[in-house]
Tab-separated table of C-alpha atoms in Angstrom:
chain	number	residue	atom	x	y	z
A	1	MET	CA	10.360	-1.960	4.312
A	2	ASN	CA	13.814	-0.492	3.891
A	3	ARG	CA	16.833	-2.275	5.259
A	4	ASN	CA	20.282	-1.262	6.493
A	5	ALA	CA	22.990	-0.492	3.971
A	6	PHE	CA	24.453	-3.248	1.859
A	7	GLY	CA	27.112	-5.180	3.669
A	8	ALA	CA	26.168	-3.782	7.089
A	9	VAL	CA	23.370	-6.257	7.449
A	10	CYS	CA	24.252	-9.093	5.097
A	11	ALA	CA	21.955	-12.050	5.527
A	12	VAL	CA	22.986	-14.763	3.150
A	13	LEU	CA	21.064	-17.972	2.776
A	14	LEU	CA	23.177	-20.699	1.217
A	15	VAL	CA	20.596	-23.463	1.676
A	16	ALA	CA	21.662	-23.119	5.326
A	17	THR	CA	22.046	-19.450	6.299
A	18	ALA	CA	25.525	-17.949	5.999
A	19	CYS	CA	27.020	-14.486	5.375
A	20	ALA	CA	28.978	-13.896	2.186
A	21	ASP	CA	30.348	-11.117	0.010
A	22	PRO	CA	28.872	-11.379	-3.494
A	23	GLU	CA	32.273	-10.300	-4.874
A	24	ALA	CA	34.164	-13.131	-3.223
A	25	SER	CA	33.885	-15.661	-6.040
A	26	ARG	CA	34.623	-13.327	-8.954
A	27	THR	CA	36.726	-14.877	-11.685
A	28	SER	CA	38.206	-13.369	-14.830
A	29	SER	CA	38.460	-16.542	-16.913
A	30	PRO	CA	37.060	-16.258	-20.485
A	31	ASP	CA	34.618	-19.140	-19.955
A	32	ALA	CA	33.200	-17.514	-16.847
A	33	ASN	CA	32.414	-14.358	-18.817
A	34	ALA	CA	30.292	-16.156	-21.422
A	35	GLU	CA	26.635	-15.409	-20.705
A	36	ALA	CA	24.130	-18.237	-21.094
A	37	VAL	CA	21.041	-17.771	-23.243
A	38	VAL	CA	17.610	-17.936	-21.620
A	39	ALA	CA	15.099	-19.427	-24.043
A	40	GLY	CA	12.196	-21.845	-24.108
A	41	THR	CA	9.275	-22.732	-21.902
A	42	MET	CA	9.164	-22.597	-18.112
A	43	THR	CA	9.998	-26.309	-18.001
A	44	GLU	CA	12.983	-25.875	-20.307
A	45	VAL	CA	14.321	-22.764	-18.595
A	46	CYS	CA	13.971	-24.292	-15.132
A	47	GLU	CA	15.758	-27.453	-16.299
A	48	ALA	CA	18.579	-25.229	-17.531
A	49	ALA	CA	18.469	-23.565	-14.105
A	50	ARG	CA	18.899	-26.947	-12.437
A	51	GLN	CA	21.977	-27.534	-14.571
A	52	GLU	CA	23.350	-24.130	-13.575
A	53	GLY	CA	22.798	-25.274	-10.007
A	54	GLU	CA	22.782	-21.948	-8.189
A	55	LEU	CA	20.745	-18.783	-7.728
A	56	VAL	CA	22.229	-15.597	-6.276
A	57	SER	CA	19.501	-13.183	-5.186
A	58	TRP	CA	19.757	-9.641	-3.868
A	59	ASN	CA	16.497	-8.672	-2.182
A	60	SER	CA	15.050	-6.671	0.699
A	61	GLU	CA	13.037	-9.531	2.163
A	62	ASN	CA	13.266	-10.778	5.712
A	63	PRO	CA	15.919	-13.536	5.428
A	64	GLU	CA	13.872	-16.170	7.246
A	65	ALA	CA	10.812	-15.443	5.116
A	66	PHE	CA	12.851	-15.483	1.914
A	67	GLN	CA	14.318	-18.881	2.754
A	68	LYS	CA	10.831	-20.287	3.312
A	69	ILE	CA	9.668	-18.840	-0.002
A	70	PHE	CA	12.644	-20.392	-1.766
A	71	ASP	CA	11.974	-23.725	-0.057
A	72	GLU	CA	8.523	-23.695	-1.670
A	73	PHE	CA	10.139	-22.987	-5.038
A	74	SER	CA	12.534	-25.895	-4.481
A	75	LYS	CA	9.659	-28.342	-4.052
A	76	THR	CA	8.883	-27.897	-7.749
A	77	TYR	CA	12.357	-26.994	-8.990
A	78	PRO	CA	14.927	-28.830	-6.847
A	79	GLY	CA	18.668	-28.930	-7.294
A	80	ILE	CA	19.321	-25.168	-7.173
A	81	LYS	CA	21.444	-23.762	-4.352
A	82	LEU	CA	20.412	-20.369	-2.964
A	83	THR	CA	22.653	-17.505	-1.965
A	84	SER	CA	20.488	-14.625	-0.751
A	85	VAL	CA	21.802	-11.193	0.196
A	86	GLU	CA	19.545	-8.770	2.029
A	87	VAL	CA	20.011	-5.274	0.581
A	88	ARG	CA	17.869	-2.155	0.295
A	89	PRO	CA	16.701	-1.317	-3.247
A	90	ASP	CA	18.594	1.992	-3.397
A	91	ASP	CA	21.809	0.399	-2.101
A	92	LEU	CA	21.391	-2.423	-4.612
A	93	VAL	CA	21.216	0.052	-7.481
A	94	GLN	CA	24.309	1.912	-6.320
A	95	LYS	CA	26.249	-1.328	-5.909
A	96	MET	CA	25.351	-2.612	-9.368
A	97	VAL	CA	26.130	0.654	-11.138
A	98	THR	CA	29.462	0.969	-9.332
A	99	GLU	CA	30.403	-2.582	-10.290
A	100	ALA	CA	29.392	-2.026	-13.913
A	101	ASP	CA	31.359	1.231	-14.135
A	102	ALA	CA	34.398	-0.668	-12.849
A	103	GLY	CA	34.001	-3.207	-15.656
A	104	HIS	CA	33.011	-6.062	-13.358
A	105	ARG	CA	30.540	-8.696	-14.417
A	106	SER	CA	27.353	-9.072	-12.397
A	107	GLU	CA	27.557	-11.428	-9.439
A	108	VAL	CA	23.788	-11.695	-9.010
A	109	ASP	CA	21.085	-13.576	-10.908
A	110	ALA	CA	17.851	-12.039	-9.586
A	111	ILE	CA	17.338	-8.607	-8.047
A	112	SER	CA	14.366	-7.055	-6.237
A	113	ILE	CA	13.863	-3.450	-7.353
A	114	MET	CA	11.451	-0.520	-7.240
A	115	MET	CA	10.725	1.527	-10.358
A	116	ASP	CA	11.347	4.899	-8.702
A	117	LYS	CA	14.790	3.882	-7.437
A	118	SER	CA	16.049	1.948	-10.457
A	119	GLY	CA	16.554	4.619	-13.113
A	120	PRO	CA	20.363	4.212	-13.094
A	121	LEU	CA	19.993	0.471	-13.772
A	122	PHE	CA	17.879	1.211	-16.825
A	123	ASP	CA	20.098	4.083	-17.991
A	124	HIS	CA	23.155	1.804	-17.815
A	125	HIS	CA	21.268	-1.039	-19.564
A	126	LEU	CA	21.968	-3.429	-16.681
A	127	ILE	CA	18.724	-5.425	-16.964
A	128	ASN	CA	18.506	-8.426	-19.304
A	129	THR	CA	15.815	-7.444	-21.806
A	130	ALA	CA	16.250	-10.539	-23.997
A	131	ILE	CA	14.281	-12.863	-21.709
A	132	ASP	CA	10.724	-13.497	-22.907
A	133	PHE	CA	8.853	-13.885	-19.640
A	134	THR	CA	5.549	-14.412	-21.447
A	135	LYS	CA	6.893	-17.818	-22.546
A	136	LEU	CA	7.416	-18.548	-18.852
A	137	GLY	CA	3.765	-17.890	-18.085
A	138	VAL	CA	3.940	-14.246	-16.987
A	139	GLN	CA	1.108	-12.043	-18.224
A	140	PRO	CA	2.327	-8.951	-20.130
A	141	LYS	CA	0.657	-6.568	-17.652
A	142	TYR	CA	3.132	-7.680	-14.984
A	143	ILE	CA	6.198	-7.021	-17.152
A	144	SER	CA	7.642	-3.510	-17.139
A	145	ASP	CA	9.052	-1.769	-20.192
A	146	GLN	CA	12.497	-2.585	-18.792
A	147	ASN	CA	11.673	-6.330	-18.613
A	148	ALA	CA	11.295	-6.533	-14.854
A	149	VAL	CA	8.443	-8.659	-13.472
A	150	ARG	CA	6.105	-7.343	-10.786
A	151	THR	CA	6.248	-9.814	-7.926
A	152	GLU	CA	4.494	-7.883	-5.163
A	153	ARG	CA	2.226	-4.888	-4.661
A	154	ILE	CA	1.856	-3.444	-1.179
A	155	ALA	CA	-1.307	-1.365	-0.830
A	156	ILE	CA	-1.554	1.496	1.660
A	157	GLY	CA	-4.569	2.381	3.767
A	158	LEU	CA	-5.441	3.570	7.254
A	159	THR	CA	-4.349	1.005	9.815
A	160	TYR	CA	-6.491	1.442	12.919
A	161	ASN	CA	-6.963	-0.036	16.388
A	162	THR	CA	-10.038	-2.275	16.224
A	163	ASP	CA	-10.532	-2.101	20.007
A	164	GLN	CA	-10.766	1.689	19.989
A	165	VAL	CA	-12.237	2.579	16.603
A	166	ALA	CA	-15.270	1.040	14.920
A	167	ALA	CA	-14.962	0.547	11.186
A	168	SER	CA	-18.125	2.611	10.718
A	169	GLU	CA	-16.425	5.615	12.369
A	170	LEU	CA	-13.589	5.718	9.868
A	171	PRO	CA	-13.446	8.130	6.951
A	172	ASN	CA	-14.175	6.851	3.458
A	173	THR	CA	-11.974	9.398	1.723
A	174	TRP	CA	-8.657	11.039	2.479
A	175	ASP	CA	-10.407	14.405	2.654
A	176	GLU	CA	-12.748	13.110	5.379
A	177	LEU	CA	-9.697	12.362	7.524
A	178	VAL	CA	-9.175	16.125	7.842
A	179	ASN	CA	-11.518	16.320	10.820
A	180	ALA	CA	-10.877	17.725	14.288
A	181	LYS	CA	-12.325	14.588	15.901
A	182	TRP	CA	-9.055	12.825	15.018
A	183	GLN	CA	-6.885	15.535	16.554
A	184	GLY	CA	-3.764	14.063	18.143
A	185	LYS	CA	-4.830	10.492	17.372
A	186	VAL	CA	-3.372	10.006	13.888
A	187	VAL	CA	0.177	8.952	12.999
A	188	VAL	CA	2.105	10.262	10.000
A	189	ASP	CA	5.608	9.388	8.827
A	190	PRO	CA	8.050	12.343	8.767
A	191	ARG	CA	9.505	11.089	5.472
A	192	GLY	CA	6.148	11.535	3.734
A	193	ASP	CA	5.472	7.800	3.378
A	194	GLN	CA	3.134	7.077	1.670
A	195	LEU	CA	1.102	10.236	1.269
A	196	GLN	CA	3.433	11.409	-1.496
A	197	LEU	CA	1.911	8.806	-3.817
A	198	LEU	CA	-1.379	10.699	-3.760
A	199	ALA	CA	0.322	13.162	-6.122
A	200	ILE	CA	0.029	10.586	-8.912
A	201	VAL	CA	-3.747	11.089	-8.809
A	202	TRP	CA	-4.103	14.597	-7.377
A	203	GLY	CA	-0.924	16.331	-8.528
A	204	LYS	CA	1.849	17.752	-6.362
A	205	ASP	CA	0.304	21.055	-5.249
A	206	PRO	CA	-3.084	19.634	-4.159
A	207	THR	CA	-1.269	16.866	-2.266
A	208	VAL	CA	0.969	19.296	-0.394
A	209	ASP	CA	-2.068	21.485	0.327
A	210	TYR	CA	-3.847	18.422	1.723
A	211	VAL	CA	-0.929	17.636	4.028
A	212	ASN	CA	-0.926	21.212	5.314
A	213	ARG	CA	-4.662	20.998	6.056
A	214	LEU	CA	-4.122	17.657	7.802
A	215	ARG	CA	-1.370	19.169	9.939
A	216	ARG	CA	-3.435	22.191	10.978
A	217	THR	CA	-6.656	20.310	11.700
A	218	VAL	CA	-5.529	16.902	12.980
A	219	GLN	CA	-2.139	17.817	14.489
A	220	PRO	CA	-0.859	14.272	13.885
A	221	GLN	CA	1.777	12.383	15.813
A	222	ILE	CA	5.101	11.996	13.996
A	223	VAL	CA	6.435	8.430	13.986
A	224	GLN	CA	9.053	7.235	11.514
A	225	GLY	CA	8.579	3.790	10.001
A	226	ALA	CA	5.483	1.867	8.997
A	227	THR	CA	5.897	-0.871	11.596
A	228	ALA	CA	6.752	1.609	14.354
A	229	GLY	CA	3.614	3.597	13.578
A	230	ILE	CA	1.427	0.498	13.508
A	231	LEU	CA	2.805	-0.626	16.862
A	232	THR	CA	1.763	2.666	18.473
A	233	VAL	CA	-1.718	2.058	17.083
A	234	ALA	CA	-1.771	-1.553	18.291
A	235	SER	CA	-0.773	-0.451	21.802
A	236	GLY	CA	-3.550	2.143	21.933
A	237	GLU	CA	-1.145	5.078	22.085
A	238	ASN	CA	-2.633	6.261	18.786
A	239	LYS	CA	-5.773	5.235	16.925
A	240	ILE	CA	-4.874	5.486	13.239
A	241	THR	CA	-1.769	5.605	11.067
A	242	THR	CA	-1.786	6.972	7.530
A	243	ASN	CA	1.221	4.792	6.679
A	244	GLY	CA	-0.615	1.472	6.861
A	245	PRO	CA	0.925	-0.973	4.382
A	246	SER	CA	-1.056	-4.137	3.743
A	247	ALA	CA	1.954	-6.368	4.455
A	248	GLU	CA	2.946	-4.860	7.804
A	249	THR	CA	-0.678	-4.707	8.925
A	250	ALA	CA	-1.241	-8.368	8.062
A	251	GLU	CA	1.970	-9.326	9.848
A	252	GLN	CA	0.867	-7.597	13.054
A	253	GLN	CA	-2.590	-9.177	12.770
A	254	ALA	CA	-0.907	-12.590	12.574
A	255	LYS	CA	0.819	-11.760	15.862
A	256	GLY	CA	-2.524	-11.012	17.490
A	257	ALA	CA	-2.432	-7.216	17.364
A	258	PRO	CA	-5.878	-5.521	17.373
A	259	VAL	CA	-5.398	-3.785	14.018
A	260	ALA	CA	-7.121	-3.746	10.642
A	261	ILE	CA	-6.811	-1.722	7.455
A	262	LYS	CA	-9.319	0.592	5.790
A	263	TYR	CA	-8.722	1.598	2.178
A	264	LEU	CA	-9.912	5.055	1.185
A	265	ASP	CA	-10.941	6.586	-2.151
A	266	VAL	CA	-7.349	6.589	-3.413
A	267	VAL	CA	-5.106	3.625	-2.619
A	268	PRO	CA	-1.374	4.378	-2.738
A	269	ALA	CA	0.657	1.276	-3.546
A	270	VAL	CA	4.315	0.295	-3.692
A	271	ASP	CA	5.395	-2.204	-6.329
A	272	TYR	CA	8.425	-4.467	-6.170
A	273	TYR	CA	9.795	-6.059	-9.310
A	274	THR	CA	12.241	-8.897	-9.853
A	275	ALA	CA	14.684	-8.756	-12.751
A	276	VAL	CA	17.652	-10.660	-14.159
A	277	PRO	CA	20.781	-8.518	-14.619
A	278	VAL	CA	22.868	-8.481	-17.759
A	279	GLY	CA	25.860	-10.778	-17.297
A	280	ALA	CA	24.224	-12.952	-14.625
A	281	ARG	CA	26.189	-16.170	-14.143
A	282	HIS	CA	23.018	-18.217	-13.666
A	283	PRO	CA	20.463	-16.377	-15.823
A	284	ASN	CA	18.164	-19.371	-16.268
A	285	ALA	CA	17.949	-19.733	-12.496
A	286	GLY	CA	17.190	-16.026	-12.230
A	287	ALA	CA	14.486	-16.225	-14.901
A	288	CYS	CA	12.946	-19.421	-13.513
A	289	PHE	CA	12.701	-17.997	-9.992
A	290	THR	CA	11.410	-14.630	-11.218
A	291	ALA	CA	8.609	-16.216	-13.236
A	292	TRP	CA	7.746	-18.569	-10.368
A	293	LEU	CA	7.379	-15.636	-7.945
A	294	ASN	CA	4.698	-14.237	-10.257
A	295	SER	CA	2.897	-17.582	-10.534
A	296	ASP	CA	0.063	-18.705	-8.248
A	297	PRO	CA	2.351	-20.904	-6.096
A	298	GLY	CA	4.871	-18.066	-5.818
A	299	ARG	CA	2.210	-15.567	-4.819
A	300	GLN	CA	0.810	-17.948	-2.239
A	301	ALA	CA	4.274	-18.436	-0.740
A	302	LYS	CA	4.839	-14.665	-0.624
A	303	GLU	CA	1.537	-14.121	1.158
A	304	ARG	CA	2.055	-17.011	3.571
A	305	TYR	CA	5.587	-16.164	4.667
A	306	ALA	CA	6.014	-12.439	3.935
A	307	PHE	CA	2.361	-11.262	4.047
A	308	LYS	CA	2.811	-9.644	0.620
A	309	ALA	CA	0.240	-9.890	-2.134
A	310	ASN	CA	0.403	-9.017	-5.818
A	311	ASP	CA	-3.209	-8.003	-6.459
A	312	ASP	CA	-3.831	-5.162	-8.882
A	313	LEU	CA	-6.070	-3.691	-6.172
A	314	PRO	CA	-6.997	-5.329	-2.848
A	315	PRO	CA	-10.535	-6.768	-2.950
A	316	ALA	CA	-11.407	-4.712	0.137
A	317	ALA	CA	-10.574	-1.512	-1.756
A	318	GLY	CA	-13.652	-1.835	-3.959
A	319	ASN	CA	-13.668	0.778	-6.718
A	320	ALA	CA	-10.932	2.934	-5.235
A	321	GLN	CA	-8.461	4.680	-7.510
A	322	LEU	CA	-4.929	3.279	-7.541
A	323	ALA	CA	-1.891	5.540	-7.054
A	324	VAL	CA	1.276	3.670	-8.027
A	325	ILE	CA	4.465	4.714	-9.818
A	326	THR	CA	4.581	3.320	-13.354
A	327	ASN	CA	7.028	5.613	-15.151
A	328	ALA	CA	9.890	8.067	-14.698
A	329	ASP	CA	7.675	11.164	-14.844
A	330	GLU	CA	5.516	9.892	-11.985
A	331	ALA	CA	8.628	8.965	-10.019
A	332	ALA	CA	9.983	12.500	-10.434
A	333	GLU	CA	6.718	14.114	-9.328
A	334	VAL	CA	6.499	11.843	-6.294
A	335	ALA	CA	10.112	12.625	-5.340
A	336	ASP	CA	9.392	16.361	-5.524
A	337	THR	CA	6.207	15.918	-3.518
A	338	VAL	CA	7.804	13.876	-0.756
A	339	ALA	CA	10.439	16.542	-0.196
A	340	GLN	CA	7.730	19.146	0.356
A	341	ILE	CA	5.683	16.864	2.619
A	342	SER	CA	8.751	16.171	4.754
A	343	ALA	CA	9.246	19.928	5.080
A	344	VAL	CA	5.648	20.297	6.278
A	345	TRP	CA	6.076	17.690	9.006
A	346	ALA	CA	9.400	19.244	9.999
A	347	GLY	CA	7.726	22.642	10.357
A	348	ARG	CA	9.730	24.182	7.532
A	349	SER	CA	6.703	24.842	5.318
């Protein structure tokens, strides 16, 4: 899910795809520095967006998929030109903070962020908190305290090879995975993804203890990257990966791979939010698109083209417990946990 550093892989969609530097059109004129007000209903805000005529988005989506999603948006809200820059969430944060510290106005109207990586944006007050997304049809539960809107939730389970493993053979809990019958057949990610999220439910020490027991008993294969791990499962090289995101699994299923996902008693999940920065040149466009992504048509487009849902919990997860970062304290505990898990897989612990 992470991408190469900002600027190294710059995929810009300007209705037709082109590559552009978001700093290229900066102007210092007084009129350009006047920030528009975002107010009214979805219809009113999106009409103001049409008059602004442009949306600049920084996101970590596959460029082709993002263009298709925006094309769906344009069917309802035409007349807005898209400039899309592909950038990893952590690089996005660094770029925005650096620009703000230099006194430069934001060059982006909508940003895709993760709560655990966006602390500096919140500390520097770089998110527009004046927009009332509830008036644009967004339910309060999807709006963070920092006024970012949740636009996708990627659930994590065991992705397994359906040709080699029957669903009935799979564990129902994470603890049941610690079984010698899976020795050498399970993939883990050396970075800790996404086992570190279990600490939100279990706590750091029990989670690290679990990883140590998994290492000793199962002796898993180390493969970095969710997609890379899933591909080794699809090929039959391995049978299960613990880093089985719903989106990547669904994408490989669509390509005909013999894989499926099994959710266990705790479901780690990764949330992505969309927000409008302070000083955005087209804030109504940013707000209109953000609210649309959270709407039913926006969700359907995300699922169709990027395989990403926004369910609170996947229906297949039943009554499982959710493990997702919702605040700074949880983010800090997860960061501490992932460092220790990485040390376990590296043989340093």
